């Protein structure tokens, strides 16, 4: 997709802006990843990563970025025996995951609305 966009828009002064707008529009319909506790979900097909075509998948980044990543780091550390087990029930972990999902979706919605607002201003000015 990125290669097609690069080839299609050439090199005029608005090509980067057109490419950015279309890339954003193409990615919006994609399903957003959700955090969940595997001990709460019994259907293991929900653990699958569709795009990577792998049956079990977890994702995390540096734990300084998001609280969900802190939880994943702690759980992985405990599962590898590097730290004591976490003293949280699976329902409590799922409650934390639900809260992180809610905040992530709210943040994404604000980001989209902000982009729409500034795009509207851009169009009006031009």
XYZ file of N, CA and C in Angstrom:
378
model
N 0.825 -1.188 0.000
C 0.000 0.000 0.000
C 0.871 1.253 0.000
N 1.878 1.265 0.884
C 2.754 2.432 0.967
C 3.488 2.651 -0.349
N 3.942 1.564 -0.969
C 4.647 1.679 -2.250
C 3.720 2.271 -3.320
N 2.472 1.798 -3.343
C 1.505 2.329 -4.312
C 1.262 3.808 -4.099
N 1.118 4.208 -2.831
C 0.905 5.630 -2.543
C 2.100 6.463 -2.991
N 3.304 5.976 -2.725
C 4.506 6.716 -3.125
C 4.583 6.888 -4.634
N 4.230 5.839 -5.380
C 4.303 5.901 -6.837
C 3.189 6.759 -7.422
N 2.052 6.804 -6.794
C 0.883 7.488 -7.327
C 0.965 9.004 -7.220
N 1.546 9.517 -6.151
C 1.428 10.939 -5.871
C 2.567 11.809 -6.343
N 3.577 11.258 -6.957
C 4.625 12.089 -7.530
C 5.364 12.929 -6.507
N 5.830 14.102 -6.952
C 6.693 14.909 -6.092
C 6.322 16.391 -6.075
N 5.042 16.717 -6.302
C 4.680 18.133 -6.211
C 4.581 18.552 -4.743
N 4.299 19.819 -4.502
C 4.353 20.329 -3.126
C 3.240 19.780 -2.232
N 2.184 19.204 -2.792
C 1.098 18.647 -1.980
C 1.096 17.116 -1.938
N 2.057 16.472 -2.572
C 2.050 15.008 -2.641
C 2.144 14.360 -1.262
N 2.992 14.894 -0.402
C 3.133 14.326 0.946
C 1.839 14.468 1.737
N 1.175 15.611 1.602
C -0.083 15.832 2.321
C -1.164 14.871 1.827
N -1.282 14.691 0.507
C -2.275 13.756 -0.039
C -1.994 12.339 0.434
N -0.734 11.952 0.405
C -0.354 10.605 0.839
C -0.685 10.405 2.319
N -0.408 11.406 3.138
C -0.683 11.328 4.583
C -2.179 11.188 4.845
N -2.989 11.980 4.154
C -4.439 11.925 4.346
C -4.979 10.553 3.951
N -4.568 10.050 2.802
C -5.072 8.747 2.357
C -4.582 7.613 3.248
N -3.332 7.666 3.692
C -2.823 6.637 4.595
C -3.644 6.610 5.870
N -3.957 7.776 6.400
C -4.782 7.867 7.596
C -6.171 7.297 7.341
N -6.757 7.625 6.208
C -8.095 7.132 5.886
C -8.105 5.619 5.697
N -7.051 5.058 5.104
C -6.975 3.605 4.894
C -6.829 2.857 6.210
N -6.122 3.440 7.166
C -5.855 2.724 8.409
C -6.988 2.835 9.422
N -7.872 3.791 9.296
C -8.961 3.970 10.265
C -9.864 2.751 10.413
N -10.263 2.097 9.314
C -11.188 0.966 9.475
C -10.566 -0.272 10.124
N -9.248 -0.331 10.231
C -8.612 -1.511 10.807
C -9.012 -1.667 12.269
N -9.233 -2.908 12.666
C -9.629 -3.173 14.042
C -8.474 -2.872 14.989
N -8.787 -2.152 16.056
C -7.772 -1.798 17.027
C -7.530 -2.983 17.962
N -6.278 -3.187 18.323
C -5.932 -4.253 19.253
C -6.523 -3.956 20.628
N -6.910 -5.015 21.321
C -7.469 -4.878 22.653
C -6.633 -5.662 23.657
N -6.525 -5.111 24.844
C -5.877 -5.824 25.933
C -6.900 -6.742 26.584
N -6.466 -7.942 26.981
C -7.347 -8.846 27.704
C -6.508 -9.826 28.516
N -7.145 -10.413 29.505
C -6.492 -11.406 30.351
C -6.845 -12.783 29.793
N -5.830 -13.560 29.441
C -6.091 -14.870 28.830
C -6.837 -15.807 29.764
N -6.704 -15.639 31.060
C -7.402 -16.494 32.013
C -8.897 -16.253 32.059
N -9.361 -15.147 31.484
C -10.780 -14.813 31.485
C -11.439 -15.305 30.196
N -10.719 -15.251 29.097
C -11.261 -15.689 27.806
C -10.964 -17.167 27.590
N -12.001 -17.937 27.319
C -11.811 -19.372 27.122
C -11.570 -19.724 25.663
N -11.982 -18.883 24.755
C -11.845 -19.156 23.322
C -10.450 -18.747 22.863
N -9.556 -19.737 22.677
C -8.172 -19.439 22.314
C -8.026 -18.852 20.912
N -9.067 -18.936 20.076
C -8.971 -18.308 18.753
C -8.916 -16.791 18.883
N -9.368 -16.256 20.029
C -9.298 -14.811 20.254
C -7.876 -14.340 20.541
N -6.954 -15.273 20.812
C -5.555 -14.920 21.076
C -4.774 -14.726 19.782
N -5.359 -15.096 18.685
C -4.698 -15.094 17.378
C -4.427 -13.674 16.889
N -3.298 -13.509 16.203
C -2.997 -12.244 15.537
C -3.251 -12.477 14.058
N -4.294 -11.830 13.547
C -4.738 -12.071 12.172
C -3.664 -11.723 11.143
N -3.113 -10.519 11.237
C -2.158 -10.058 10.216
C -0.864 -10.861 10.230
N -0.400 -11.264 11.401
C 0.842 -12.043 11.501
C 0.612 -13.536 11.316
N -0.652 -13.966 11.361
C -1.028 -15.363 11.207
C -0.328 -16.251 12.243
N -0.404 -15.849 13.500
C 0.140 -16.659 14.595
C -0.980 -16.922 15.598
N -1.004 -18.150 16.179
C -2.117 -18.506 17.071
C -2.076 -17.825 18.440
N -0.886 -17.534 18.958
C -0.770 -16.874 20.255
C 0.118 -15.648 20.092
N -0.315 -14.553 20.682
C 0.398 -13.309 20.472
C 0.240 -12.423 21.683
N 1.334 -11.779 22.078
C 1.252 -10.709 23.065
C 2.108 -9.569 22.561
N 1.733 -8.388 22.957
C 2.456 -7.203 22.491
C 2.753 -6.332 23.691
N 3.949 -5.790 23.715
C 4.273 -4.829 24.754
C 5.437 -3.978 24.277
N 5.542 -2.818 24.868
C 6.651 -1.919 24.578
C 7.323 -1.612 25.909
N 8.113 -0.603 25.920
C 8.772 -0.191 27.151
C 7.722 0.111 28.213
N 7.915 -0.373 29.443
C 6.895 -0.139 30.472
C 6.785 1.314 30.926
N 7.599 2.199 30.384
C 7.438 3.616 30.744
C 6.355 4.275 29.899
N 5.866 3.583 28.868
C 4.884 4.195 27.971
C 3.450 4.044 28.444
N 3.042 2.817 28.766
C 1.639 2.571 29.113
C 1.561 1.616 30.298
N 0.512 1.802 31.087
C 0.326 0.928 32.241
C 0.129 -0.519 31.801
N -0.573 -0.732 30.691
C -0.778 -2.103 30.201
C 0.564 -2.796 29.965
N 1.558 -2.054 29.499
C 2.878 -2.641 29.274
C 3.561 -3.007 30.595
N 3.314 -2.232 31.638
C 3.852 -2.563 32.961
C 3.290 -3.914 33.410
N 1.979 -4.088 33.245
C 1.343 -5.346 33.633
C 1.918 -6.516 32.830
N 2.060 -6.346 31.518
C 2.601 -7.421 30.684
C 4.028 -7.765 31.110
N 4.841 -6.752 31.365
C 6.218 -7.013 31.822
C 6.215 -7.797 33.131
N 5.360 -7.405 34.064
C 5.295 -8.111 35.350
C 4.845 -9.550 35.175
N 3.841 -9.774 34.333
C 3.351 -11.134 34.095
C 4.409 -11.993 33.399
N 5.086 -11.443 32.414
C 6.141 -12.197 31.735
C 7.295 -12.512 32.676
N 7.672 -11.553 33.478
C 8.748 -11.759 34.437
C 8.392 -12.882 35.416
N 7.157 -12.863 35.906
C 6.712 -13.910 36.832
C 6.652 -15.268 36.142
N 6.187 -15.294 34.892
C 6.078 -16.577 34.180
C 7.439 -17.172 33.862
N 8.464 -16.324 33.744
C 9.831 -16.807 33.498
C 10.569 -17.113 34.798
N 9.926 -16.880 35.930
C 10.543 -17.158 37.218
C 11.526 -16.098 37.676
N 11.547 -14.963 37.017
C 12.481 -13.891 37.366
C 11.959 -13.020 38.502
N 10.674 -13.133 38.795
C 10.080 -12.366 39.892
C 8.946 -13.198 40.486
N 8.506 -12.842 41.680
C 7.408 -13.603 42.284
C 6.107 -13.419 41.504
N 5.191 -14.368 41.642
C 3.904 -14.242 40.935
C 3.160 -12.979 41.354
N 2.397 -12.456 40.444
C 1.585 -11.277 40.727
C 0.401 -11.709 41.580
N 0.117 -10.940 42.583
C -0.986 -11.278 43.500
C -2.256 -10.545 43.083
N -2.674 -10.825 41.873
C -3.926 -10.262 41.358
C -4.749 -11.405 40.784
N -6.023 -11.377 41.055
C -6.922 -12.351 40.449
C -7.096 -12.004 38.966
N -7.400 -13.013 38.166
C -7.548 -12.779 36.729
C -8.651 -11.765 36.424
N -9.693 -11.732 37.242
C -10.766 -10.753 37.034
C -10.257 -9.323 37.254
N -9.355 -9.158 38.225
C -8.779 -7.829 38.477
C -7.874 -7.407 37.324
N -7.134 -8.374 36.773
C -6.285 -8.070 35.613
C -7.158 -7.688 34.426
N -8.267 -8.411 34.230
C -9.173 -8.083 33.128
C -9.790 -6.707 33.328
N -10.104 -6.349 34.567
C -10.660 -5.023 34.846
C -9.649 -3.939 34.461
N -8.369 -4.165 34.767
C -7.324 -3.222 34.368
C -7.225 -3.145 32.836
N -7.312 -4.308 32.178
C -7.254 -4.344 30.709
C -8.424 -3.567 30.109
N -9.616 -3.760 30.659
C -10.794 -3.030 30.171
C -10.610 -1.522 30.319
N -10.077 -1.109 31.464
C -9.836 0.327 31.686
C -8.824 0.864 30.671
N -7.740 0.114 30.449
C -6.730 0.544 29.463
C -7.342 0.630 28.066
N -8.204 -0.332 27.707
C -8.884 -0.291 26.406
C -9.777 0.938 26.285
N -10.530 1.234 27.354
C -11.408 2.409 27.338
C -10.606 3.695 27.133
N -9.509 3.838 27.853
C -8.682 5.045 27.747
C -8.033 5.134 26.359
N -7.588 3.991 25.836
C -6.964 3.984 24.516
C -7.964 4.388 23.436
N -9.187 3.871 23.541
C -10.216 4.226 22.554
C -10.606 5.695 22.663
N -10.706 6.205 23.880
C -11.028 7.623 24.067
C -9.924 8.501 23.487
N -8.686 8.115 23.712
C -7.555 8.871 23.181
C -7.558 8.854 21.654
N -7.827 7.695 21.081
C -7.869 7.589 19.618
C -8.992 8.465 19.049
N -10.134 8.474 19.719
C -11.259 9.276 19.246
C -10.939 10.767 19.292
N -10.305 11.218 20.363
C -9.903 12.625 20.471
C -8.892 12.964 19.376
N -7.961 12.056 19.123
C -6.966 12.278 18.071
C -7.656 12.423 16.711
N -8.622 11.540 16.430
C -9.336 11.611 15.154
C -10.136 12.907 15.036
N -10.826 13.281 16.093
C -11.611 14.521 16.061
C -10.716 15.741 15.891
N -9.561 15.724 16.524
C -8.609 16.821 16.379
C -8.122 16.911 14.936
N -7.797 15.756 14.350
C -7.349 15.750 12.955
C -8.459 16.276 12.035
N -9.700 15.857 12.296
C -10.829 16.341 11.493
C -10.986 17.858 11.616
N -10.858 18.364 12.831
C -10.973 19.804 13.065
C -9.910 20.573 12.287
N -8.661 20.149 12.412
C -7.587 20.873 11.734
C -7.668 20.704 10.215
N -8.162 19.547 9.751
C -8.351 19.385 8.315
C -9.437 20.343 7.819
N -10.506 20.475 8.589
C -11.572 21.415 8.223
C -11.056 22.843 8.166
N -10.234 23.217 9.133
C -9.642 24.554 9.129
C -8.728 24.737 7.909
N -7.937 23.712 7.606
C -7.057 23.750 6.446
C -7.847 23.972 5.153
N -8.939 23.215 5.011
C -9.770 23.321 3.799
C -10.402 24.708 3.720
N -10.900 25.236 4.833
C -11.539 26.547 4.838
C -10.529 27.640 4.453
N -9.325 27.546 4.979
C -8.286 28.561 4.700
C -7.873 28.493 3.225
N -7.824 27.318 2.659
C -7.382 27.162 1.270
C -8.509 27.477 0.311
